[in-house]
Amino acid sequence: MSTTQTYMHVSQSSDSAPLLEVRDLKTHFETGRGRVKAVDGVSFSLNKGRTIGIVGESGSGKTVLSRSVMRMLPRHGVINDGQLIFDGQDISDYTDEQMRRIWGAQIGLVSQDPMTSLNPVVRIGRQITESVRLHLKIDKGQANEMAISILKSVAMPEPERRMRSYPHELSGGLRQRVTIAMALACGPKLIIADEPTTALDVTVQAQILDLLGSLQRERNMAMILITHDLGVVSDRCDEIAVMYAGKIVERAPTKYLFSNMKMRYTQALFESIPKLNAPSNVPLRAIEGRPPDLVNPPLGCSFAPRCAYADERCHTLEPPLMAAETPGHVFACWNPVGGMPPPPAHMVERLGVKPVREEKFFKS
Amino acid sequence: MSPEKILKVENLVVTFPAGAGKKVHAVSDVSFELAKGETLGLVGESGCGKSTTGRAIMQLIRPAQGSVNFEGSDLTRVKGKELRRIRQGMQIIFQDPISSLNPRRRLKDIIAEPLDIWSKLESEERYDRVREMCDQVGLDFESVKDRRPHEFSGGQCQRISIARALMLSPKLLICDEPVSALDVSVQAQILNLLRVLKSKYDLSMIFIAHDLAVVKNISTSVAVMYLGRICETADSDTFYTNPAHPYTKALLESVPEPDPSLIGSEGKMRLSGELPSVIDPPSGCKFRTRCPYSQDICAIQEPELVEISAGHKVACHFPISR
Ligand SMILES: Nc1ncnc2c1ncn2[C@@H]1O[C@H](COP(=O)(O)OP(=O)(O)O)[C@@H](O)[C@H]1O
Ligand code: SF4
Ligand code: SF4
Ligand SMILES: [Mg+2]
């Protein structure tokens, strides 16, 4: 067992059985240019009714991760590895046929662009009733009533009238309410929301996120909330995982992620956000450059080429996930904010060595 | 003496036909001034008339009423060649940079395009200028010159459109939601770039956005629009320390704060409902259908934009005071 996995194990909470467990998930694509390691060894678990936020820049693998969890990947050229346990079942090798019982009914998806999940030439009402009737054995009339009540629950103004609208007749915010309604229609246990508000105004974003939060509490659903903006997840998630170049580089309960941020990439993401309490007209601390090409990721820490704190070691040796001082908190960084935490006593005992301290690996 | 104004917009009205001989007022009676070297943040939700105001200033849409004074001429009164000549001094960049660039042309020709219309530079000189602008916006000319727009990321396309907009050395740059579609990390790069270019080329800017934290970072003054009207305007310091309009308050409280310790998330002001249609706007105060402070008079009488302190104007019967 690798050190990484040992640490991951330590950080897991054990109070109740997780609804979703993702273990060392890998999704690679064979392309003309070589193998794209879009998701490369991701592990986390999510309990019933809880929310995990997954944060990272475009191209960091967030969408591929959510598609992998749903097992909605292209048929060809995909290498998929790792374990997915959903609600007690190992779905790692489920066929599309088997997944069809889970999509919609057990796991609902809300994506960034509602226009891609809505059929532009079908009225809203029919889209909802059809997806409901696919999973629940009810007649047209019942499905109709149910659709109206779902639209009401997502605070759609004039739901009866909206049933007859086409998607393009609605604003971006109302369209997103429709996709949420559809994702909720069959009472799933898990909602995956992939950048659900990125294309929307801040006011509408706040409404939609409030709505998702209250529906989630009401129905005790778990949620994976994916975004590029740390601001969006800061008050809406129990736990946050930061993703970079296909890997989770820091994961912590929300309050610890902000009070004891360790990984330099998390810090850089945080600092690049314009803040209302910051003075006007001062330069932002932007992260220069772009995330790496996932065909040829850099040696060592994949953030090293853009990191202001990178040293020799960062360019040659990849940091594993290490335990922070705060409980349930792991990070992968050689020069963390606030310095390297002391190794936890039980780790030293168990491994019989001082785990992942610089002396062990490097002497330059 | 007040600083020299580069742009003065007075009583701007833009209407669109709404069928059956009706007209909708997309912009109603909008006035503001922009001093040289300043950046005005124009803020509001989608559909409130920000982009239309930007386009009407450029005369890309002809206003129904009002005047747009830019460097001594009223643009609403000039046309044809004369208008095109004056308009060289103002350029606009858009939210969706990829679709605003011609997909079939190569990058060097996309950036050089404004030159083709206005000057007959030899191709050597043209590309020298393109090379210089690429340099300024952080693009490596040699490696990008022969590529086409789809080969670039959103952030790079925004750099390309900025380079292109600066080719004719404009004095005024209108940025219409230039960072709304970008990741926060790229957004910070573009905001910093705009700030540097602004002082380097003595630009004045109108920065259109819906996120007040973004606007605070880049603007020296702010105007908030709601349903075609300005409801609050002030210099940035006053605006952010003493916001007075209920709509401004709602916009401020919708900004996602990236730090849970700053968030008293309970009791935040949230707007209910949607922006009403401009085809059938509410009577009285346009914001009253979503305003928690609304009283009877708000439905009867439209509040005027009045000055409540030096340079701070608010259109509300019951402005919030601290
Ligand atoms: N079907 C595919 N074939 C090849 N590469 C892909 C495919 N889908 C996604 N990728 C690549 O995987 C990487 C991660 O993409 P994505 O998950 O969309 O990132 P994010 O959601 O964080 O923006 C990108 O480099 C993307 O180009
Ligand atoms: S490991 Fe090194 S390069 Fe990577 S984030 Fe930490 S300091 Fe930066
Ligand atoms: S005038 Fe009335 S309705 Fe309008 S913003 Fe002020 S309090 Fe609200
Ligand atoms: Mg994505």
XYZ file of C-alpha atoms and ligand atoms in Angstrom:
730
model
C 0.000 0.000 0.000
C 1.385 3.379 -0.928
C 1.834 6.191 1.533
C -0.801 8.203 -0.297
C -3.468 5.617 0.266
C -2.578 5.237 3.900
C -3.013 8.916 4.458
C -6.274 8.958 2.531
C -7.545 6.240 4.783
C -6.643 8.149 7.912
C -8.584 11.175 6.748
C -11.830 9.364 6.149
C -14.636 10.061 8.523
C -16.330 6.975 9.813
C -19.516 8.216 11.480
C -21.897 6.842 8.854
C -21.633 4.739 5.728
C -20.757 6.817 2.688
C -23.246 7.117 -0.148
C -20.458 7.382 -2.677
C -16.919 6.132 -2.486
C -14.448 6.899 -5.207
C -11.182 4.981 -4.925
C -8.146 5.731 -7.015
C -10.272 6.613 -10.026
C -8.442 6.994 -13.335
C -9.878 8.080 -16.650
C -7.436 8.378 -19.519
C -8.202 9.065 -23.179
C -6.179 7.648 -26.062
C -5.846 10.449 -28.592
C -3.757 11.110 -31.699
C -1.407 13.163 -29.560
C -0.968 10.509 -26.901
C -2.682 9.549 -23.687
C -4.630 12.339 -21.932
C -4.653 11.636 -18.221
C -7.799 13.644 -17.501
C -8.474 12.022 -14.118
C -5.479 10.357 -12.565
C -5.961 8.661 -9.226
C -8.784 10.521 -7.485
C -10.248 9.305 -4.191
C -12.942 10.787 -1.991
C -16.089 9.747 -0.242
C -19.389 11.466 0.290
C -21.955 10.742 2.966
C -25.724 10.931 2.570
C -27.064 14.465 2.516
C -23.586 16.035 2.438
C -21.938 18.268 -0.152
C -18.446 18.145 -1.553
C -17.190 21.037 -3.688
C -14.717 20.261 -6.453
C -12.740 23.312 -7.478
C -10.199 23.901 -10.222
C -9.483 25.719 -13.464
C -10.884 24.693 -16.852
C -9.129 21.602 -18.070
C -8.261 20.312 -14.617
C -10.509 17.288 -15.134
C -13.584 18.234 -13.124
C -16.103 17.420 -15.829
C -14.386 14.161 -16.752
C -14.447 13.250 -13.062
C -18.189 13.845 -12.822
C -18.800 11.905 -16.052
C -16.647 9.081 -14.702
C -18.638 8.930 -11.480
C -21.789 8.645 -13.589
C -20.047 6.219 -15.928
C -21.077 8.376 -18.867
C -17.895 8.187 -20.892
C -17.299 7.744 -24.599
C -17.149 4.072 -25.639
C -13.879 4.206 -27.465
C -10.378 5.156 -26.523
C -11.112 5.368 -22.808
C -9.036 3.689 -20.145
C -10.926 3.574 -16.929
C -9.660 2.232 -13.645
C -10.418 2.394 -9.937
C -13.428 1.649 -7.820
C -16.813 3.326 -7.544
C -19.138 2.315 -4.733
C -22.543 3.934 -4.872
C -25.108 3.238 -2.177
C -23.469 -0.020 -1.236
C -23.126 -1.370 -4.790
C -19.872 -1.594 -6.664
C -20.797 0.134 -9.935
C -17.231 0.144 -11.300
C -18.075 -2.364 -14.013
C -21.716 -1.594 -14.607
C -22.860 -1.644 -18.217
C -24.921 1.201 -19.713
C -27.913 -1.070 -19.317
C -27.322 -1.327 -15.566
C -26.441 2.358 -15.267
C -29.735 3.365 -16.839
C -31.435 2.366 -13.597
C -29.150 4.751 -11.751
C -29.035 7.741 -14.076
C -31.843 10.121 -13.239
C -33.427 7.836 -10.664
C -30.449 7.698 -8.273
C -27.995 10.287 -9.560
C -29.197 13.543 -11.130
C -27.009 15.805 -13.252
C -27.189 19.594 -13.575
C -24.709 20.918 -16.107
C -23.296 24.320 -16.946
C -25.200 24.965 -20.110
C -28.869 24.107 -19.705
C -29.283 24.319 -23.466
C -27.227 21.147 -23.907
C -29.354 19.115 -21.517
C -32.669 20.445 -22.801
C -34.133 19.539 -26.157
C -34.712 22.857 -27.961
C -37.748 21.676 -29.955
C -39.688 20.013 -27.142
C -41.866 21.923 -24.686
C -40.646 22.066 -21.082
C -43.622 20.080 -19.779
C -43.064 17.143 -22.090
C -39.352 17.023 -21.320
C -40.045 16.667 -17.618
C -42.943 14.226 -17.907
C -40.981 11.999 -20.275
C -38.031 11.770 -17.952
C -40.347 11.056 -15.013
C -42.233 8.341 -16.863
C -38.995 6.668 -17.870
C -38.365 5.799 -14.250
C -41.696 5.816 -12.478
C -44.675 3.783 -13.564
C -47.293 6.507 -13.682
C -49.742 7.681 -16.315
C -49.657 10.897 -18.315
C -52.004 12.793 -16.057
C -50.076 11.923 -12.928
C -46.782 12.767 -14.632
C -48.232 16.122 -15.634
C -49.275 16.937 -12.097
C -45.920 15.816 -10.830
C -44.096 18.010 -13.360
C -46.058 21.057 -12.265
C -45.337 20.387 -8.623
C -41.627 19.928 -9.378
C -41.564 23.221 -11.273
C -43.233 24.812 -8.250
C -40.581 23.359 -5.971
C -37.821 25.020 -8.009
C -39.725 28.303 -7.628
C -40.606 28.571 -11.290
C -42.986 31.506 -11.747
C -46.279 30.508 -13.427
C -45.447 26.791 -13.653
C -48.622 25.821 -15.570
C -47.848 28.339 -18.279
C -44.146 27.384 -18.373
C -45.050 23.761 -19.105
C -45.971 24.926 -22.606
C -42.819 27.015 -23.180
C -39.837 26.040 -25.290
C -36.380 26.320 -23.690
C -35.340 29.351 -25.769
C -38.312 31.296 -24.451
C -36.829 31.235 -20.947
C -33.989 33.256 -19.442
C -30.745 31.485 -18.492
C -31.783 31.377 -14.835
C -35.208 29.893 -15.569
C -33.682 27.322 -17.913
C -31.325 26.262 -15.134
C -34.370 25.881 -12.866
C -35.845 23.528 -15.445
C -32.708 21.344 -15.544
C -32.697 21.256 -11.754
C -36.363 20.243 -11.824
C -35.531 17.447 -14.240
C -32.547 16.295 -12.218
C -34.751 16.138 -9.114
C -37.806 14.631 -10.732
C -37.160 11.044 -9.660
C -35.875 11.824 -6.206
C -32.172 10.983 -6.672
C -29.879 10.425 -3.718
C -27.034 12.298 -5.340
C -26.962 15.451 -7.446
C -23.913 16.281 -9.524
C -23.912 19.987 -10.376
C -21.157 20.803 -12.889
C -20.623 24.583 -12.962
C -24.379 25.095 -12.561
C -24.116 28.880 -12.362
C -21.025 29.803 -14.340
C -22.958 31.333 -17.219
C -25.308 33.300 -14.965
C -25.433 36.745 -13.349
C -24.334 36.930 -9.714
C -27.885 37.605 -8.552
C -29.258 34.599 -10.408
C -26.269 32.525 -9.316
C -27.094 33.281 -5.689
C -30.745 32.321 -6.263
C -29.872 29.045 -7.984
C -27.298 28.024 -5.368
C -29.722 28.871 -2.548
C -32.343 26.799 -4.329
C -30.035 23.786 -4.739
C -29.057 24.051 -1.074
C -32.598 24.167 0.252
C -33.841 21.339 -1.980
C -30.887 19.302 -0.901
C -31.664 19.790 2.797
C -35.349 19.099 2.273
C -34.676 15.844 0.445
C -31.501 14.808 2.226
C -29.649 14.527 -1.085
C -25.883 14.455 -1.364
C -24.292 16.838 -3.850
C -21.066 17.173 -5.791
C -20.772 20.873 -6.635
C -18.187 21.576 -9.326
C -16.867 25.072 -9.995
C -13.792 27.103 -10.954
C -14.611 29.715 -8.313
C -13.691 29.081 -4.670
C -16.134 31.850 -3.786
C -19.046 29.759 -4.985
C -18.326 26.770 -2.726
C -17.129 28.555 0.399
C -20.453 28.690 2.179
C -22.244 25.795 0.546
C -20.107 22.708 1.022
C -19.158 20.484 3.930
C -15.917 19.590 2.274
C -13.844 20.987 -0.598
C -11.487 19.158 -2.940
C -9.155 21.212 -5.115
C -8.256 19.597 -8.430
C -5.265 20.306 -10.616
C -4.112 18.402 -13.689
C -6.366 15.420 -13.039
C -5.558 15.013 -9.356
C -6.905 16.160 -6.024
C -4.181 18.364 -4.561
C -5.949 19.432 -1.366
C -9.060 18.191 0.372
C -10.484 19.412 3.661
C -13.632 20.241 5.585
C -14.582 23.707 4.303
C -13.722 25.603 7.456
C -10.231 24.097 7.594
C -9.583 24.648 3.935
C -10.017 28.367 4.527
C -8.561 28.654 8.016
C -5.537 26.448 7.314
C -5.011 26.499 3.549
C -1.864 24.468 2.833
C -1.380 23.777 -0.854
C 0.130 26.621 -2.874
C -2.266 26.154 -5.765
C -5.279 26.507 -3.472
C -3.718 29.666 -2.098
C -3.091 31.029 -5.602
C -6.680 30.309 -6.657
C -7.943 32.080 -3.567
C -5.761 35.109 -4.131
C -6.770 35.534 -7.760
C -10.410 36.215 -6.807
C -11.419 39.909 -6.712
C -12.859 40.588 -3.264
C -15.327 43.188 -2.091
C -13.268 43.992 0.997
C -10.073 44.556 -1.016
C -9.093 48.086 -2.044
C -9.949 49.372 -5.533
C -7.468 49.463 -8.364
C -4.722 47.281 -7.042
C -3.336 44.468 -9.179
C -4.717 41.021 -8.446
C -2.352 38.181 -7.677
C -3.050 36.290 -10.867
C -1.746 32.790 -11.556
C 0.289 33.257 -14.711
C 0.238 30.714 -17.495
C -2.172 27.843 -17.919
C -2.702 24.360 -16.510
C -0.352 21.785 -18.050
C -0.957 19.649 -21.082
C -2.302 16.387 -19.681
C -0.530 14.360 -22.339
C 2.852 15.460 -21.075
C 2.362 16.671 -17.523
C 5.490 18.116 -15.973
C 7.701 15.993 -13.791
C 7.281 16.488 -10.066
C 4.455 18.715 -8.849
C 2.246 19.519 -11.837
C 1.768 23.074 -10.521
C 5.514 23.728 -10.332
C 5.853 25.620 -13.655
C 3.412 28.273 -12.369
C 4.199 28.195 -8.675
C 6.033 31.064 -6.988
C 7.261 28.719 -4.259
C 8.593 25.935 -6.468
C 12.092 24.701 -5.737
C 14.342 22.006 -7.126
C 12.454 19.190 -5.460
C 9.056 20.392 -6.767
C 10.330 20.016 -10.328
C 11.481 16.449 -9.847
C 9.414 14.692 -7.216
C 5.653 14.632 -7.057
C 4.334 15.436 -3.592
C 1.943 12.774 -2.230
C -1.185 13.661 -0.284
C -0.070 14.369 3.276
C -2.077 14.956 6.426
C -2.413 18.538 7.636
C -2.680 19.548 11.307
C -6.431 19.987 10.912
C -8.574 16.824 10.973
C -9.740 15.273 7.714
C -7.431 17.568 5.795
C -4.899 16.379 3.213
C -2.694 18.309 0.794
C 0.045 17.632 -1.751
C 2.743 20.270 -1.493
C 6.420 20.370 -0.578
C 6.407 23.987 0.579
C 2.984 24.422 2.135
C 1.553 27.608 3.598
C 2.601 27.750 7.250
C 5.272 25.097 6.805
C 5.189 21.319 6.858
C 3.054 19.929 9.676
C 4.675 17.445 12.043
C 3.944 13.840 11.038
C 1.002 12.434 12.981
C 2.175 10.155 15.769
C 0.128 7.132 14.697
C 1.633 7.351 11.219
C 5.111 7.209 12.553
C 4.165 4.142 14.552
C 2.413 2.414 11.737
C 4.962 2.898 9.031
C 7.888 2.636 11.353
C 9.472 5.542 9.485
C 9.102 9.258 9.451
C 6.632 9.534 6.601
C 7.106 11.893 3.662
C 9.599 14.222 5.236
C 12.066 15.838 2.963
C 15.093 14.078 4.484
C 13.670 10.768 3.462
C 13.461 11.531 -0.219
C 15.879 14.268 -0.872
C 19.176 15.636 -0.052
C 20.224 18.139 -2.656
C -11.393 72.915 -12.254
C -12.836 69.517 -12.909
C -10.712 67.069 -14.888
C -11.126 67.004 -18.627
C -13.977 64.828 -19.864
C -13.436 62.446 -22.682
C -17.045 61.309 -22.948
C -20.306 62.930 -22.021
C -23.527 61.004 -22.465
C -26.699 63.020 -22.028
C -30.272 61.783 -21.787
C -29.587 58.752 -23.924
C -32.679 56.870 -25.067
C -32.585 53.693 -27.137
C -35.778 52.077 -28.331
C -36.522 48.911 -30.242
C -39.723 48.123 -32.127
C -41.860 45.633 -30.190
C -44.500 44.879 -32.808
C -47.976 46.356 -33.150
C -46.490 49.843 -33.467
C -45.174 49.620 -29.902
C -41.683 50.483 -28.754
C -39.634 49.185 -25.882
C -37.229 51.448 -24.080
C -34.024 49.459 -23.698
C -32.224 52.556 -22.399
C -34.168 55.433 -20.842
C -32.679 58.807 -20.095
C -29.158 57.691 -19.248
C -26.580 60.415 -18.554
C -23.018 60.174 -17.322
C -19.564 61.593 -17.868
C -16.206 59.957 -18.093
C -13.077 61.900 -17.171
C -9.826 61.210 -19.003
C -7.968 58.229 -17.596
C -10.936 57.037 -15.540
C -12.767 53.722 -15.669
C -16.515 53.687 -15.246
C -17.967 50.346 -14.145
C -21.414 49.884 -15.667
C -23.202 47.253 -13.625
C -26.455 45.330 -13.658
C -28.108 42.038 -14.529
C -28.353 40.616 -18.047
C -30.970 42.462 -20.002
C -30.821 45.712 -18.032
C -29.403 47.707 -20.953
C -25.651 47.810 -20.272
C -24.573 46.410 -23.628
C -27.133 48.481 -25.476
C -25.734 51.591 -23.791
C -22.218 50.577 -24.872
C -23.314 50.007 -28.440
C -25.311 53.214 -28.553
C -22.229 55.165 -27.448
C -20.348 53.600 -30.364
C -23.333 54.400 -32.622
C -23.515 50.730 -33.534
C -27.138 51.250 -32.573
C -28.476 54.731 -33.224
C -30.043 56.245 -30.103
C -33.590 57.604 -30.407
C -32.732 60.640 -28.294
C -29.888 62.201 -26.413
C -26.317 63.056 -27.227
C -22.950 61.344 -27.035
C -20.120 63.851 -26.878
C -16.763 62.343 -27.594
C -13.750 64.584 -27.981
C -15.795 67.610 -28.978
C -18.277 66.053 -31.430
C -21.784 64.824 -30.829
C -21.659 61.390 -32.405
C -25.422 61.231 -32.760
C -25.195 64.028 -35.302
C -22.469 62.742 -37.544
C -22.598 59.877 -39.978
C -20.819 58.046 -42.772
C -17.141 58.659 -43.233
C -16.972 61.358 -40.578
C -18.492 59.022 -37.977
C -16.120 56.228 -38.894
C -13.179 58.573 -38.583
C -14.137 59.756 -35.090
C -15.047 56.252 -34.038
C -11.491 55.069 -34.562
C -10.893 56.702 -31.211
C -13.223 54.257 -29.438
C -13.111 50.503 -29.533
C -15.203 47.762 -27.978
C -14.396 44.224 -26.810
C -16.987 41.596 -26.037
C -17.752 38.844 -23.549
C -17.454 35.972 -25.965
C -14.130 36.568 -27.676
C -14.135 33.373 -29.729
C -17.333 34.108 -31.572
C -16.383 37.748 -32.098
C -13.307 36.744 -34.113
C -13.522 35.587 -37.729
C -12.919 31.809 -37.519
C -11.378 31.519 -40.973
C -8.676 34.161 -40.675
C -5.244 33.783 -39.232
C -4.371 35.550 -36.045
C -1.958 38.063 -37.612
C -4.636 39.167 -40.082
C -7.346 39.323 -37.439
C -5.262 41.691 -35.367
C -4.154 43.704 -38.413
C -7.692 44.083 -39.718
C -8.403 47.541 -38.261
C -5.319 48.833 -40.108
C -6.608 47.637 -43.463
C -9.597 49.894 -43.180
C -7.821 52.977 -41.975
C -4.336 53.134 -43.288
C -2.419 51.775 -46.167
C 0.574 50.468 -44.278
C 2.965 48.235 -46.164
C 2.776 44.659 -45.004
C 6.153 44.875 -43.260
C 4.955 47.743 -41.121
C 1.584 46.126 -40.526
C 3.093 43.023 -39.057
C 5.576 45.036 -37.052
C 2.651 46.740 -35.436
C 0.859 43.403 -34.888
C 4.021 42.002 -33.367
C 4.255 44.953 -31.011
C 0.617 44.624 -29.912
C 0.965 40.859 -29.397
C 3.884 41.610 -27.181
C 1.854 44.098 -25.181
C -0.963 41.646 -24.501
C 1.334 38.741 -23.666
C 1.067 36.692 -26.874
C 4.157 35.340 -28.569
C 3.791 36.612 -32.153
C 5.968 33.972 -33.818
C 4.147 31.036 -32.310
C 0.608 32.393 -32.720
C 0.647 34.409 -35.944
C -0.610 31.690 -38.299
C -3.161 30.085 -36.014
C -6.913 30.493 -36.156
C -9.276 31.496 -33.314
C -10.499 27.991 -32.417
C -6.958 27.009 -31.501
C -6.959 29.445 -28.596
C -8.468 29.326 -25.120
C -11.037 31.904 -23.989
C -8.392 33.927 -22.172
C -6.077 33.992 -25.173
C -8.940 35.019 -27.459
C -9.643 37.888 -25.080
C -5.985 38.935 -25.387
C -6.345 38.790 -29.161
C -9.417 40.996 -29.137
C -7.683 43.474 -26.841
C -4.648 43.613 -29.168
C -6.923 44.175 -32.102
C -8.885 46.892 -30.328
C -5.673 48.767 -29.535
C -4.283 48.695 -33.100
C -5.627 52.127 -33.960
C -4.561 53.695 -30.643
C -8.049 54.442 -29.324
C -8.676 56.840 -26.446
C -11.755 55.055 -25.119
C -12.109 51.309 -24.666
C -15.527 49.837 -23.964
C -15.230 46.392 -22.389
C -18.517 44.512 -22.491
C -18.307 41.747 -19.868
C -14.751 40.877 -20.950
C -14.133 38.470 -18.068
C -17.583 37.060 -17.285
C -16.982 33.876 -19.271
C -13.485 33.237 -17.941
C -12.106 31.199 -15.054
C -11.185 33.251 -11.982
C -7.482 32.645 -12.613
C -7.699 33.915 -16.201
C -10.031 36.703 -15.137
C -7.306 38.027 -12.833
C -4.762 37.943 -15.676
C -7.055 39.910 -17.997
C -7.999 42.475 -15.323
C -4.312 43.069 -14.595
C -3.551 43.337 -18.298
C -6.298 45.913 -18.838
C -5.006 47.951 -15.916
C -1.460 47.993 -17.305
C -2.553 48.837 -20.844
C -4.816 51.574 -19.582
C -1.994 53.522 -18.004
C 0.481 52.714 -20.762
C -1.782 53.950 -23.567
C -3.647 56.663 -21.618
C -6.946 54.906 -22.104
C -10.256 55.747 -20.544
C -12.583 52.784 -20.086
C -16.168 51.762 -19.661
C -16.175 48.363 -18.000
C -19.469 46.501 -18.223
C -20.021 43.669 -15.727
C -22.472 42.102 -13.309
C -20.068 41.261 -10.488
C -19.421 44.180 -8.162
C -16.217 42.675 -6.762
C -14.731 42.540 -10.268
C -15.893 46.084 -10.930
C -14.373 47.328 -7.693
C -10.997 46.012 -8.744
C -10.891 47.959 -11.990
C -13.167 51.012 -11.755
C -12.747 54.547 -10.490
C -16.479 55.188 -10.613
C -19.573 53.013 -10.844
C -23.049 53.320 -12.349
C -25.700 50.695 -11.610
C -28.412 50.145 -14.188
C -31.798 48.558 -13.736
C -34.300 48.116 -16.544
C -32.718 50.732 -18.784
C -32.116 53.359 -16.123
C -29.278 54.386 -13.884
C -30.374 53.834 -10.290
C -27.151 54.729 -8.493
C -23.839 56.287 -9.444
C -20.817 57.549 -7.513
C -17.050 57.398 -7.426
C -15.837 53.956 -6.329
C -14.863 54.980 -2.791
C -18.237 56.509 -2.011
C -20.092 53.772 -3.828
C -18.515 50.912 -1.933
C -18.551 52.591 1.476
C -22.065 54.056 1.270
C -24.182 52.096 -1.196
C -27.643 53.617 -0.993
C -29.929 51.941 -3.504
C -31.663 48.697 -2.454
C -30.726 47.142 -5.799
C -27.060 47.962 -5.240
C -27.322 46.292 -1.863
C -28.769 43.159 -3.448
C -25.986 43.088 -6.032
C -23.348 43.479 -3.326
C -24.817 40.698 -1.231
C -24.985 38.325 -4.183
C -21.225 38.417 -4.758
C -19.910 35.031 -3.650
C -17.370 35.692 -0.886
C -14.469 33.286 -1.061
C -14.071 33.034 2.684
C -16.619 31.522 5.037
C -15.478 33.697 7.938
C -16.690 36.776 6.021
C -20.075 35.326 5.450
C -23.017 35.950 7.650
C -24.887 33.934 5.057
C -28.163 34.057 6.937
C -30.076 37.246 6.372
C -28.358 38.130 3.121
C -30.493 40.140 0.792
C -31.573 38.014 -2.139
C -33.548 39.170 -5.109
C -36.643 37.177 -5.675
C -38.101 36.730 -9.111
C -36.790 37.758 -12.471
C -35.976 41.043 -14.106
C -39.358 42.320 -15.350
C -39.803 42.605 -19.096
C -38.913 45.960 -20.670
C -41.944 45.494 -22.885
C -44.219 45.851 -19.907
C -42.242 47.558 -17.123
C -43.744 48.144 -13.662
C -45.285 51.536 -12.891
C -43.415 53.925 -10.616
C -40.062 52.612 -9.485
C -38.919 49.904 -11.905
C -37.340 47.944 -9.072
C -40.401 47.856 -6.845
C -41.527 44.336 -7.842
C -38.370 42.910 -6.268
C -37.604 45.526 -3.642
C -38.038 44.585 0.034
C -38.225 48.282 0.996
C -41.038 49.118 -1.391
C -43.907 51.343 -0.117
C -47.141 52.516 -1.732
C -45.559 55.594 -3.264
C -43.038 53.427 -5.132
C -45.829 52.099 -7.364
C -47.158 55.562 -8.119
C -44.193 57.808 -8.570
C -40.934 57.035 -10.286
C -38.012 58.231 -8.135
C -35.669 60.689 -9.826
C -31.927 60.357 -9.848
C -30.936 62.918 -7.200
C -27.607 63.857 -5.732
C -27.411 62.810 -2.065
C -23.799 63.866 -1.598
C -21.120 65.259 -3.889
C -21.174 63.130 -7.045
C -23.333 60.434 -5.435
C -26.695 60.101 -7.162
C -29.483 57.713 -6.233
C -32.947 57.062 -7.669
C -34.962 55.811 -4.694
C -37.686 57.198 -2.422
C -36.109 55.469 0.570
C -32.372 55.284 0.068
C -30.445 53.218 2.603
C -28.227 55.273 4.864
C -25.693 54.134 7.346
N -13.525 12.584 -24.929
C -12.303 13.134 -24.693
N -11.228 12.764 -25.425
C -10.004 13.307 -25.187
N -9.748 14.239 -24.240
C -10.761 14.654 -23.481
C -12.102 14.128 -23.655
N -12.928 14.727 -22.756
C -12.143 15.589 -22.042
N -10.857 15.535 -22.457
C -9.726 16.294 -21.908
O -9.668 16.088 -20.508
C -9.146 17.237 -19.860
C -10.032 17.647 -18.677
O -11.224 18.198 -19.184
P -12.493 18.608 -18.324
O -12.889 17.514 -17.412
O -13.534 19.104 -19.270
O -11.954 19.772 -17.421
P -12.828 20.807 -16.537
O -14.207 20.259 -16.394
O -12.086 20.868 -15.244
O -12.793 22.068 -17.292
C -8.991 18.305 -20.923
O -7.641 18.352 -21.341
C -9.885 17.793 -22.041
O -9.466 18.282 -23.294
S 4.899 21.212 -4.311
Fe 6.216 22.912 -4.857
S 5.520 23.544 -6.880
Fe 3.924 22.251 -6.023
S 2.545 23.709 -5.073
Fe 3.951 23.064 -3.478
S 5.574 24.587 -3.549
Fe 4.449 24.827 -5.430
S -38.110 53.664 -4.791
Fe -39.148 52.187 -3.488
S -39.257 50.331 -4.707
Fe -37.767 51.669 -5.659
S -35.840 51.018 -4.834
Fe -36.535 52.688 -3.549
S -37.680 51.717 -1.911
Fe -37.401 50.181 -3.497
Mg -16.027 21.660 -17.054
